[in-house]
Amino acid sequence: MSFWEKLLNAIGNTAGNALSAVVEAIRTVFEGDPETRRKVAFSVAIIALSAKMAKADGIVSEKEVQAFREIFEFPEDQAKNVARLYNLARQDVAGYEAYAERLSTLCVTCAANCPVLEDVLDGLFHIAKADGLIHEKELNFLGHIGEIFQMSETRFEQIAARHVSSGGDPYKVLGVSPSDDFPTIRRRYHGLVSEHHPDRLISRGVPKEFHVIANERMAALNAAYEAIEKERRAA
């Protein structure tokens, strides 16, 4: 039996309390197997919160669903199981706060600015911008998720800046100031590249299939650094 089948059997068929039941199922069904629990927790977070976030502006577009599929690859034989969770979650945006709070407690080794929860936020931003615009209600949703995840305002702004299509502030993307000298900016850039390398994501329990977000994040960091480097050379 796959872990999706175990999880769904534990949840049962009650739609009303599906999200809270998911968290309890993760905690109990996979007790004693922390590595699998981390992967399942992350996967369910992406499914449930992306479904609710996509509904935040009142419309779940085909592009948002496609963006979900881009960042969450799963075996075809598990498509019905994943669809079941996704459809339960996207009924409306009610209840996401309690789910996000309970989800954050699964990251027992993390404090503020938890990198695993940052991975979740990156995935949600990827879906939010799929239709070409991050709606104000979606941004509010994401901001509230960031608060629940104990993400600092500065860190959240840095994450958001990575997902602005054009004209984004490269200094915000790297979390540096225009007043910083270039060696400081370069050290910060190399630190971020090391921190967000795809291998690091896998080591902290993010499924390897999440490579789309990892590559997108690295591209944003590289573009920001190149923009600052070009600006400093021209000065």
PDB file of C-alpha atoms in Angstrom, residues 39 197-208:
ATOM      1  CA  LYS A  39       7.993  14.205   2.637  1.00  0.00           C
ATOM      2  CA  HIS A 197      20.838  24.296  -4.023  1.00  0.00           C
ATOM      3  CA  PRO A 198      18.419  21.521  -5.087  1.00  0.00           C
ATOM      4  CA  ASP A 199      20.459  18.956  -3.131  1.00  0.00           C
ATOM      5  CA  ARG A 200      19.813  20.947   0.058  1.00  0.00           C
ATOM      6  CA  LEU A 201      16.063  20.841  -0.570  1.00  0.00           C
ATOM      7  CA  ILE A 202      16.135  17.065  -0.920  1.00  0.00           C
ATOM      8  CA  SER A 203      18.167  16.708   2.291  1.00  0.00           C
ATOM      9  CA  ARG A 204      15.517  18.573   4.302  1.00  0.00           C
ATOM     10  CA  GLY A 205      12.690  16.366   3.117  1.00  0.00           C
ATOM     11  CA  VAL A 206      11.447  18.189   0.023  1.00  0.00           C
ATOM     12  CA  PRO A 207      10.536  15.637  -2.671  1.00  0.00           C
ATOM     13  CA  LYS A 208      13.047  15.558  -5.526  1.00  0.00           C
TER      14      LYS A 208
END
